[in-house]
Amino acid sequence: MEIKIKDGKVSRVFGGIDAPMTAVAIQARTIANLLPLVCQRIGADIVHNEDSSYTGIRFNTKVGAVVLEIPQAGGSYLLGHEYIEPDKAGKPGKVIHQIPQLYNPSGIALNASEYLRTRGFLG
């Protein structure tokens, strides 16, 4: 499922009708389609967050939401754990893993899923 966050409002994006067709959005869909079944079962959603200006894949794990942010231009893929409420410093989450861009989409999907599985996020 794809969702869009704009001006604090969350809405569902219906594929083909109002789905963004940017290169980052297409890459997020490609990676999401290559995720192992264990990640798809926990509810992996594609998120287009216009408020925080990122597109990524959100995993609804047993310890909270984890987002794989797709890089806009250069940089690494960031796997971040989102907090329910910002911490004392005002941060909404923290980066728990970085995946370099040298992997193809299937390698990124496998790397992210194995990190989540081996660290107990999916169990």
PDB file of N, CA and C in Angstrom, residues 39-100:
ATOM      1  N   CYS A  39       8.957  -9.509   5.507  1.00  0.00           N
ATOM      2  CA  CYS A  39       8.769  -8.055   5.568  1.00  0.00           C
ATOM      3  C   CYS A  39       7.393  -7.648   5.046  1.00  0.00           C
ATOM      4  N   GLN A  40       6.906  -8.341   4.054  1.00  0.00           N
ATOM      5  CA  GLN A  40       5.590  -8.021   3.520  1.00  0.00           C
ATOM      6  C   GLN A  40       4.494  -8.383   4.512  1.00  0.00           C
ATOM      7  N   ARG A  41       4.709  -9.428   5.299  1.00  0.00           N
ATOM      8  CA  ARG A  41       3.706  -9.847   6.290  1.00  0.00           C
ATOM      9  C   ARG A  41       3.537  -8.843   7.417  1.00  0.00           C
ATOM     10  N   ILE A  42       4.609  -8.165   7.816  1.00  0.00           N
ATOM     11  CA  ILE A  42       4.490  -7.222   8.925  1.00  0.00           C
ATOM     12  C   ILE A  42       3.884  -5.899   8.490  1.00  0.00           C
ATOM     13  N   GLY A  43       3.680  -5.728   7.206  1.00  0.00           N
ATOM     14  CA  GLY A  43       3.036  -4.517   6.725  1.00  0.00           C
ATOM     15  C   GLY A  43       4.024  -3.477   6.245  1.00  0.00           C
ATOM     16  N   ALA A  44       4.695  -3.743   5.146  1.00  0.00           N
ATOM     17  CA  ALA A  44       5.607  -2.766   4.562  1.00  0.00           C
ATOM     18  C   ALA A  44       4.805  -1.860   3.633  1.00  0.00           C
ATOM     19  N   ASP A  45       4.834  -0.559   3.917  1.00  0.00           N
ATOM     20  CA  ASP A  45       4.104   0.428   3.129  1.00  0.00           C
ATOM     21  C   ASP A  45       5.083   1.406   2.500  1.00  0.00           C
ATOM     22  N   ILE A  46       4.756   1.879   1.304  1.00  0.00           N
ATOM     23  CA  ILE A  46       5.546   2.927   0.672  1.00  0.00           C
ATOM     24  C   ILE A  46       4.984   4.259   1.151  1.00  0.00           C
ATOM     25  N   VAL A  47       5.874   5.133   1.644  1.00  0.00           N
ATOM     26  CA  VAL A  47       5.455   6.409   2.215  1.00  0.00           C
ATOM     27  C   VAL A  47       6.072   7.547   1.412  1.00  0.00           C
ATOM     28  N   HIS A  48       5.220   8.481   0.968  1.00  0.00           N
ATOM     29  CA  HIS A  48       5.665   9.709   0.322  1.00  0.00           C
ATOM     30  C   HIS A  48       5.373  10.828   1.316  1.00  0.00           C
ATOM     31  N   ASN A  49       6.372  11.211   2.107  1.00  0.00           N
ATOM     32  CA  ASN A  49       6.190  12.210   3.154  1.00  0.00           C
ATOM     33  C   ASN A  49       6.652  13.559   2.625  1.00  0.00           C
ATOM     34  N   GLU A  50       5.695  14.396   2.241  1.00  0.00           N
ATOM     35  CA  GLU A  50       6.042  15.709   1.700  1.00  0.00           C
ATOM     36  C   GLU A  50       6.386  16.692   2.806  1.00  0.00           C
ATOM     37  N   ASP A  51       5.916  16.440   4.021  1.00  0.00           N
ATOM     38  CA  ASP A  51       6.247  17.323   5.147  1.00  0.00           C
ATOM     39  C   ASP A  51       7.713  17.199   5.523  1.00  0.00           C
ATOM     40  N   SER A  52       8.235  15.968   5.577  1.00  0.00           N
ATOM     41  CA  SER A  52       9.643  15.740   5.918  1.00  0.00           C
ATOM     42  C   SER A  52      10.502  15.539   4.680  1.00  0.00           C
ATOM     43  N   SER A  53       9.914  15.683   3.518  1.00  0.00           N
ATOM     44  CA  SER A  53      10.567  15.566   2.204  1.00  0.00           C
ATOM     45  C   SER A  53      11.395  14.291   2.046  1.00  0.00           C
ATOM     46  N   TYR A  54      10.739  13.141   2.205  1.00  0.00           N
ATOM     47  CA  TYR A  54      11.397  11.877   1.886  1.00  0.00           C
ATOM     48  C   TYR A  54      10.379  10.895   1.325  1.00  0.00           C
ATOM     49  N   THR A  55      10.886   9.945   0.581  1.00  0.00           N
ATOM     50  CA  THR A  55      10.114   8.805   0.105  1.00  0.00           C
ATOM     51  C   THR A  55      10.821   7.574   0.624  1.00  0.00           C
ATOM     52  N   GLY A  56      10.059   6.638   1.149  1.00  0.00           N
ATOM     53  CA  GLY A  56      10.675   5.447   1.702  1.00  0.00           C
ATOM     54  C   GLY A  56       9.694   4.315   1.891  1.00  0.00           C
ATOM     55  N   ILE A  57      10.190   3.260   2.502  1.00  0.00           N
ATOM     56  CA  ILE A  57       9.381   2.081   2.797  1.00  0.00           C
ATOM     57  C   ILE A  57       9.291   1.973   4.311  1.00  0.00           C
ATOM     58  N   ARG A  58       8.071   1.937   4.828  1.00  0.00           N
ATOM     59  CA  ARG A  58       7.854   1.891   6.269  1.00  0.00           C
ATOM     60  C   ARG A  58       7.472   0.469   6.682  1.00  0.00           C
ATOM     61  N   PHE A  59       8.214  -0.051   7.656  1.00  0.00           N
ATOM     62  CA  PHE A  59       7.959  -1.384   8.201  1.00  0.00           C
ATOM     63  C   PHE A  59       7.307  -1.200   9.565  1.00  0.00           C
ATOM     64  N   ASN A  60       6.158  -1.787   9.763  1.00  0.00           N
ATOM     65  CA  ASN A  60       5.460  -1.707  11.042  1.00  0.00           C
ATOM     66  C   ASN A  60       5.900  -2.870  11.917  1.00  0.00           C
ATOM     67  N   THR A  61       7.030  -2.706  12.609  1.00  0.00           N
ATOM     68  CA  THR A  61       7.614  -3.790  13.397  1.00  0.00           C
ATOM     69  C   THR A  61       6.996  -3.849  14.787  1.00  0.00           C
ATOM     70  N   LYS A  62       7.392  -4.868  15.542  1.00  0.00           N
ATOM     71  CA  LYS A  62       6.837  -5.047  16.884  1.00  0.00           C
ATOM     72  C   LYS A  62       7.358  -4.017  17.880  1.00  0.00           C
ATOM     73  N   VAL A  63       8.426  -3.302  17.535  1.00  0.00           N
ATOM     74  CA  VAL A  63       8.979  -2.279  18.434  1.00  0.00           C
ATOM     75  C   VAL A  63       8.825  -0.878  17.863  1.00  0.00           C
ATOM     76  N   GLY A  64       7.933  -0.713  16.924  1.00  0.00           N
ATOM     77  CA  GLY A  64       7.678   0.598  16.345  1.00  0.00           C
ATOM     78  C   GLY A  64       8.011   0.628  14.861  1.00  0.00           C
ATOM     79  N   ALA A  65       7.775   1.777  14.269  1.00  0.00           N
ATOM     80  CA  ALA A  65       7.970   1.931  12.830  1.00  0.00           C
ATOM     81  C   ALA A  65       9.444   2.101  12.493  1.00  0.00           C
ATOM     82  N   VAL A  66       9.855   1.425  11.430  1.00  0.00           N
ATOM     83  CA  VAL A  66      11.208   1.563  10.886  1.00  0.00           C
ATOM     84  C   VAL A  66      11.043   1.953   9.421  1.00  0.00           C
ATOM     85  N   VAL A  67      11.776   2.986   8.995  1.00  0.00           N
ATOM     86  CA  VAL A  67      11.643   3.496   7.634  1.00  0.00           C
ATOM     87  C   VAL A  67      12.964   3.359   6.889  1.00  0.00           C
ATOM     88  N   LEU A  68      12.893   2.797   5.691  1.00  0.00           N
ATOM     89  CA  LEU A  68      14.028   2.760   4.772  1.00  0.00           C
ATOM     90  C   LEU A  68      13.870   3.959   3.846  1.00  0.00           C
ATOM     91  N   GLU A  69      14.679   4.993   4.065  1.00  0.00           N
ATOM     92  CA  GLU A  69      14.584   6.216   3.265  1.00  0.00           C
ATOM     93  C   GLU A  69      15.391   6.057   1.984  1.00  0.00           C
ATOM     94  N   ILE A  70      14.748   6.363   0.865  1.00  0.00           N
ATOM     95  CA  ILE A  70      15.401   6.301  -0.434  1.00  0.00           C
ATOM     96  C   ILE A  70      16.133   7.630  -0.628  1.00  0.00           C
ATOM     97  N   PRO A  71      17.439   7.617  -0.958  1.00  0.00           N
ATOM     98  CA  PRO A  71      18.169   8.877  -1.108  1.00  0.00           C
ATOM     99  C   PRO A  71      17.707   9.670  -2.329  1.00  0.00           C
ATOM    100  N   GLN A  72      17.625  10.985  -2.179  1.00  0.00           N
ATOM    101  CA  GLN A  72      17.194  11.852  -3.277  1.00  0.00           C
ATOM    102  C   GLN A  72      18.296  11.970  -4.339  1.00  0.00           C
ATOM    103  N   ALA A  73      19.498  12.347  -3.919  1.00  0.00           N
ATOM    104  CA  ALA A  73      20.614  12.494  -4.853  1.00  0.00           C
ATOM    105  C   ALA A  73      21.898  12.129  -4.117  1.00  0.00           C
ATOM    106  N   GLY A  74      22.444  10.990  -4.452  1.00  0.00           N
ATOM    107  CA  GLY A  74      23.653  10.540  -3.768  1.00  0.00           C
ATOM    108  C   GLY A  74      23.351  10.101  -2.351  1.00  0.00           C
ATOM    109  N   GLY A  75      24.386   9.796  -1.605  1.00  0.00           N
ATOM    110  CA  GLY A  75      24.184   9.370  -0.222  1.00  0.00           C
ATOM    111  C   GLY A  75      23.825   7.905  -0.116  1.00  0.00           C
ATOM    112  N   SER A  76      23.536   7.494   1.097  1.00  0.00           N
ATOM    113  CA  SER A  76      23.205   6.105   1.385  1.00  0.00           C
ATOM    114  C   SER A  76      21.722   5.959   1.691  1.00  0.00           C
ATOM    115  N   TYR A  77      21.249   4.728   1.573  1.00  0.00           N
ATOM    116  CA  TYR A  77      19.901   4.413   2.030  1.00  0.00           C
ATOM    117  C   TYR A  77      19.956   4.384   3.553  1.00  0.00           C
ATOM    118  N   LEU A  78      19.024   5.040   4.201  1.00  0.00           N
ATOM    119  CA  LEU A  78      19.026   5.116   5.657  1.00  0.00           C
ATOM    120  C   LEU A  78      17.874   4.306   6.221  1.00  0.00           C
ATOM    121  N   LEU A  79      18.183   3.434   7.150  1.00  0.00           N
ATOM    122  CA  LEU A  79      17.174   2.668   7.863  1.00  0.00           C
ATOM    123  C   LEU A  79      17.038   3.326   9.230  1.00  0.00           C
ATOM    124  N   GLY A  80      15.899   3.957   9.465  1.00  0.00           N
ATOM    125  CA  GLY A  80      15.722   4.720  10.691  1.00  0.00           C
ATOM    126  C   GLY A  80      14.555   4.235  11.520  1.00  0.00           C
ATOM    127  N   HIS A  81      14.740   4.240  12.832  1.00  0.00           N
ATOM    128  CA  HIS A  81      13.695   3.855  13.771  1.00  0.00           C
ATOM    129  C   HIS A  81      12.952   5.120  14.186  1.00  0.00           C
ATOM    130  N   GLU A  82      11.653   5.201  13.886  1.00  0.00           N
ATOM    131  CA  GLU A  82      10.861   6.381  14.220  1.00  0.00           C
ATOM    132  C   GLU A  82      10.310   6.250  15.628  1.00  0.00           C
ATOM    133  N   TYR A  83      10.421   7.331  16.388  1.00  0.00           N
ATOM    134  CA  TYR A  83       9.848   7.360  17.726  1.00  0.00           C
ATOM    135  C   TYR A  83       8.366   7.727  17.636  1.00  0.00           C
ATOM    136  N   ILE A  84       7.595   7.294  18.627  1.00  0.00           N
ATOM    137  CA  ILE A  84       6.187   7.665  18.671  1.00  0.00           C
ATOM    138  C   ILE A  84       6.066   9.165  18.925  1.00  0.00           C
ATOM    139  N   GLU A  85       6.869   9.666  19.850  1.00  0.00           N
ATOM    140  CA  GLU A  85       6.934  11.093  20.146  1.00  0.00           C
ATOM    141  C   GLU A  85       8.402  11.505  20.045  1.00  0.00           C
ATOM    142  N   PRO A  86       8.696  12.732  19.637  1.00  0.00           N
ATOM    143  CA  PRO A  86      10.099  13.163  19.587  1.00  0.00           C
ATOM    144  C   PRO A  86      10.764  13.050  20.959  1.00  0.00           C
ATOM    145  N   ASP A  87      12.070  12.771  20.946  1.00  0.00           N
ATOM    146  CA  ASP A  87      12.794  12.654  22.214  1.00  0.00           C
ATOM    147  C   ASP A  87      13.063  14.038  22.814  1.00  0.00           C
ATOM    148  N   LYS A  88      13.832  14.078  23.880  1.00  0.00           N
ATOM    149  CA  LYS A  88      14.095  15.342  24.584  1.00  0.00           C
ATOM    150  C   LYS A  88      14.812  16.359  23.694  1.00  0.00           C
ATOM    151  N   ALA A  89      15.613  15.877  22.767  1.00  0.00           N
ATOM    152  CA  ALA A  89      16.336  16.773  21.866  1.00  0.00           C
ATOM    153  C   ALA A  89      15.471  17.214  20.684  1.00  0.00           C
ATOM    154  N   GLY A  90      14.262  16.672  20.561  1.00  0.00           N
ATOM    155  CA  GLY A  90      13.359  17.042  19.475  1.00  0.00           C
ATOM    156  C   GLY A  90      13.509  16.210  18.219  1.00  0.00           C
ATOM    157  N   LYS A  91      14.319  15.147  18.284  1.00  0.00           N
ATOM    158  CA  LYS A  91      14.519  14.292  17.120  1.00  0.00           C
ATOM    159  C   LYS A  91      13.356  13.309  16.980  1.00  0.00           C
ATOM    160  N   PRO A  92      12.833  13.126  15.753  1.00  0.00           N
ATOM    161  CA  PRO A  92      11.709  12.206  15.551  1.00  0.00           C
ATOM    162  C   PRO A  92      12.122  10.740  15.449  1.00  0.00           C
ATOM    163  N   GLY A  93      13.416  10.457  15.388  1.00  0.00           N
ATOM    164  CA  GLY A  93      13.896   9.082  15.268  1.00  0.00           C
ATOM    165  C   GLY A  93      15.403   9.067  15.175  1.00  0.00           C
ATOM    166  N   LYS A  94      15.952   7.850  14.967  1.00  0.00           N
ATOM    167  CA  LYS A  94      17.405   7.759  14.819  1.00  0.00           C
ATOM    168  C   LYS A  94      17.755   6.752  13.739  1.00  0.00           C
ATOM    169  N   VAL A  95      18.865   7.010  13.068  1.00  0.00           N
ATOM    170  CA  VAL A  95      19.351   6.122  12.009  1.00  0.00           C
ATOM    171  C   VAL A  95      20.002   4.916  12.672  1.00  0.00           C
ATOM    172  N   ILE A  96      19.550   3.719  12.280  1.00  0.00           N
ATOM    173  CA  ILE A  96      20.092   2.511  12.879  1.00  0.00           C
ATOM    174  C   ILE A  96      20.978   1.720  11.915  1.00  0.00           C
ATOM    175  N   HIS A  97      20.890   2.033  10.609  1.00  0.00           N
ATOM    176  CA  HIS A  97      21.691   1.294   9.626  1.00  0.00           C
ATOM    177  C   HIS A  97      21.771   2.106   8.338  1.00  0.00           C
ATOM    178  N   GLN A  98      22.908   2.045   7.667  1.00  0.00           N
ATOM    179  CA  GLN A  98      23.091   2.698   6.374  1.00  0.00           C
ATOM    180  C   GLN A  98      23.465   1.652   5.336  1.00  0.00           C
ATOM    181  N   ILE A  99      22.852   1.760   4.168  1.00  0.00           N
ATOM    182  CA  ILE A  99      23.144   0.836   3.071  1.00  0.00           C
ATOM    183  C   ILE A  99      23.715   1.659   1.917  1.00  0.00           C
ATOM    184  N   PRO A 100      24.942   1.382   1.478  1.00  0.00           N
ATOM    185  CA  PRO A 100      25.525   2.170   0.378  1.00  0.00           C
ATOM    186  C   PRO A 100      24.789   1.932  -0.932  1.00  0.00           C
TER     187      PRO A 100
END
